[in-house]
Short mmCIF file of C-alpha atoms and ligand atoms in Angstrom, two decimals:
data_model
loop_
_atom_site.label_atom_id
_atom_site.label_comp_id
_atom_site.label_asym_id
_atom_site.label_seq_id
_atom_site.Cartn_x
_atom_site.Cartn_y
_atom_site.Cartn_z
CA MET A 1 -18.75 -4.11 6.04
CA SER A 2 -18.96 -2.49 2.63
CA TYR A 3 -16.29 -0.46 0.88
CA ASP A 4 -16.34 3.26 1.73
CA LYS A 5 -15.88 5.15 -1.54
CA ASN A 6 -15.01 8.30 0.41
CA ASN A 7 -11.90 6.92 2.11
CA ILE A 8 -8.76 8.98 1.55
CA PHE A 9 -7.05 6.49 -0.76
CA ALA A 10 -10.14 6.26 -2.97
CA LYS A 11 -9.92 10.06 -3.26
CA ILE A 12 -6.21 9.81 -4.17
CA LEU A 13 -7.03 7.23 -6.86
CA ARG A 14 -9.72 9.56 -8.26
CA LYS A 15 -7.15 12.41 -8.13
CA GLU A 16 -9.45 14.42 -5.87
CA ILE A 17 -6.57 14.95 -3.48
CA PRO A 18 -2.85 15.06 -4.33
CA CYS A 19 -0.17 12.54 -3.49
CA ASN A 20 3.52 12.03 -4.10
CA LYS A 21 3.30 9.26 -6.70
CA ILE A 22 5.97 6.58 -7.09
CA PHE A 23 4.50 4.03 -9.50
CA GLU A 24 1.34 3.11 -11.37
CA ASN A 25 0.17 0.35 -13.69
CA GLU A 26 -3.22 -1.09 -14.72
CA TYR A 27 -3.96 -2.60 -11.30
CA VAL A 28 -1.72 -0.91 -8.75
CA PHE A 29 -0.84 2.58 -7.51
CA SER A 30 1.99 3.59 -5.19
CA PHE A 31 2.81 6.82 -3.38
CA TYR A 32 4.73 8.08 -0.36
CA ASP A 33 3.10 7.95 3.06
CA ILE A 34 2.21 11.47 4.24
CA ASN A 35 3.54 10.75 7.75
CA PRO A 36 6.68 8.64 7.22
CA GLN A 37 7.60 6.32 10.08
CA LYS A 38 11.01 5.47 8.61
CA LYS A 39 13.49 7.11 6.23
CA ILE A 40 11.60 5.57 3.32
CA HIS A 41 7.90 4.86 3.80
CA ALA A 42 5.83 4.06 0.73
CA LEU A 43 2.32 2.73 0.26
CA VAL A 44 1.23 0.28 -2.45
CA ILE A 45 -2.50 -0.04 -3.09
CA PRO A 46 -4.78 -1.82 -5.57
CA LYS A 47 -6.80 0.37 -7.93
CA GLY A 48 -9.80 -1.86 -7.24
CA GLU A 49 -12.13 -1.27 -4.30
CA TYR A 50 -10.88 -3.67 -1.59
CA ILE A 51 -11.09 -2.98 2.13
CA ASN A 52 -8.23 -5.15 3.35
CA LEU A 53 -6.09 -8.17 2.45
CA ASP A 54 -8.81 -10.71 3.30
CA ASP A 55 -11.33 -8.87 1.12
CA PHE A 56 -8.73 -8.67 -1.68
CA ASN A 57 -7.92 -12.37 -1.54
CA GLN A 58 -11.63 -13.25 -1.59
CA ARG A 59 -12.76 -10.97 -4.41
CA ALA A 60 -9.82 -9.87 -6.54
CA SER A 61 -8.90 -11.62 -9.78
CA ASN A 62 -5.73 -13.68 -9.99
CA GLN A 63 -4.35 -10.98 -12.29
CA GLU A 64 -4.90 -8.31 -9.64
CA ILE A 65 -3.33 -10.47 -6.93
CA VAL A 66 -0.26 -11.27 -9.01
CA ALA A 67 0.05 -7.63 -10.07
CA MET A 68 0.01 -6.49 -6.43
CA SER A 69 2.70 -8.93 -5.37
CA LYS A 70 4.95 -8.01 -8.29
CA ALA A 71 4.34 -4.28 -7.82
CA ILE A 72 5.66 -4.44 -4.25
CA SER A 73 9.00 -5.70 -5.59
CA GLU A 74 8.94 -3.19 -8.42
CA VAL A 75 8.36 -0.27 -6.04
CA ALA A 76 11.15 -1.56 -3.79
CA ASN A 77 13.45 -1.55 -6.82
CA ILE A 78 12.39 1.99 -7.77
CA LEU A 79 13.10 3.14 -4.22
CA GLY A 80 16.45 1.34 -4.15
CA ILE A 81 15.58 -0.71 -1.07
CA SER A 82 15.19 -4.18 -2.60
CA ILE A 83 17.70 -6.88 -1.74
CA GLU A 84 18.91 -6.75 -5.34
CA ILE A 85 19.63 -3.01 -5.30
CA GLY A 86 19.69 -1.97 -1.64
CA LYS A 87 19.73 -3.45 1.83
CA GLY A 88 16.21 -4.75 2.27
CA TYR A 89 12.93 -3.48 3.63
CA ARG A 90 9.76 -4.45 5.49
CA VAL A 91 6.30 -4.97 3.99
CA LEU A 92 3.32 -4.66 6.31
CA THR A 93 -0.44 -4.51 5.99
CA ASN A 94 -2.85 -3.80 8.84
CA LEU A 95 -6.29 -5.39 8.92
CA GLY A 96 -9.19 -4.03 10.91
CA GLU A 97 -9.40 -2.82 14.48
CA HIS A 98 -6.91 -5.16 16.14
CA GLY A 99 -4.53 -4.77 13.21
CA GLY A 100 -4.59 -1.00 13.62
CA GLN A 101 -5.95 -0.24 10.15
CA GLU A 102 -6.93 3.41 9.78
CA VAL A 103 -7.69 3.72 6.08
CA PRO A 104 -10.25 1.15 4.85
CA HIS A 105 -8.65 0.58 1.43
CA LEU A 106 -6.07 -2.23 1.23
CA HIS A 107 -2.54 -0.85 1.44
CA PHE A 108 0.89 -2.32 1.92
CA HIS A 109 3.42 -0.23 3.81
CA LEU A 110 7.03 -0.47 2.58
CA PHE A 111 9.59 0.66 5.15
CA GLY A 112 13.28 0.99 4.29
CA GLY A 113 16.33 3.17 3.94
CA GLU A 114 17.49 2.29 7.46
CA ILE A 115 17.29 -0.63 9.89
CA ILE A 116 13.60 -1.03 10.66
CA GLY A 117 13.99 -2.58 14.09
CA LYS A 118 11.55 -4.66 16.10
CA MET A 119 8.91 -6.69 14.34
CA VAL A 120 6.13 -5.33 16.60
CA GLU A 121 6.23 -2.50 19.12
P1 AMP T 1 -2.99 2.19 8.38
O1 AMP T 1 -2.90 2.58 9.82
O2 AMP T 1 -2.30 0.90 8.07
O3 AMP T 1 -4.41 2.24 7.85
O4 AMP T 1 -2.14 3.26 7.59
C1 AMP T 1 -2.68 4.41 7.00
C2 AMP T 1 -1.52 5.22 6.51
O5 AMP T 1 -2.00 6.16 5.59
C3 AMP T 1 -0.78 6.00 7.60
O6 AMP T 1 0.58 5.60 7.61
C4 AMP T 1 -0.96 7.46 7.17
O7 AMP T 1 0.17 8.26 7.45
C5 AMP T 1 -1.23 7.32 5.68
N1 AMP T 1 -1.96 8.41 5.08
C6 AMP T 1 -3.12 8.97 5.52
N2 AMP T 1 -3.52 9.95 4.68
C7 AMP T 1 -2.60 9.98 3.67
C8 AMP T 1 -2.44 10.77 2.49
N3 AMP T 1 -3.33 11.72 2.18
N4 AMP T 1 -1.38 10.55 1.70
C9 AMP T 1 -0.47 9.59 2.01
N5 AMP T 1 -0.57 8.81 3.10
C10 AMP T 1 -1.61 9.00 3.93
#
């Protein structure tokens, strides 16, 4: 499977469609999910063209991988949901059909602002 340059997050990164931006650096972009499942629901994505976490771990540079991991904590701090500042949150990424992935550009969901509940429903 090759990367689809017309997926919705690729269009957001190219600023072809708007988003509610939270954070950006050289490697990572973050914005609010358009259909929030919890009080706070953010997305954190790489700027590079990666389909999912497996693709990212295979092809991304160590710098990109470190930047993504650190950006998740940074976004959680910005949103006030980190353990340091708030009461905690959940990070989740879906891969492929069985994982329930809809948008074929790697993204981490951050859920917080309330008790998130069951691990899987
Ligand atoms: P997934 O099922 O893990 O692929 O999640 C895709 C997520 O992208 C869903 O939570 C959608 O609500 C979200 N989404 C789809 N289109 C947009 C958009 N234009 N802006 C922000 N979030 C979006």
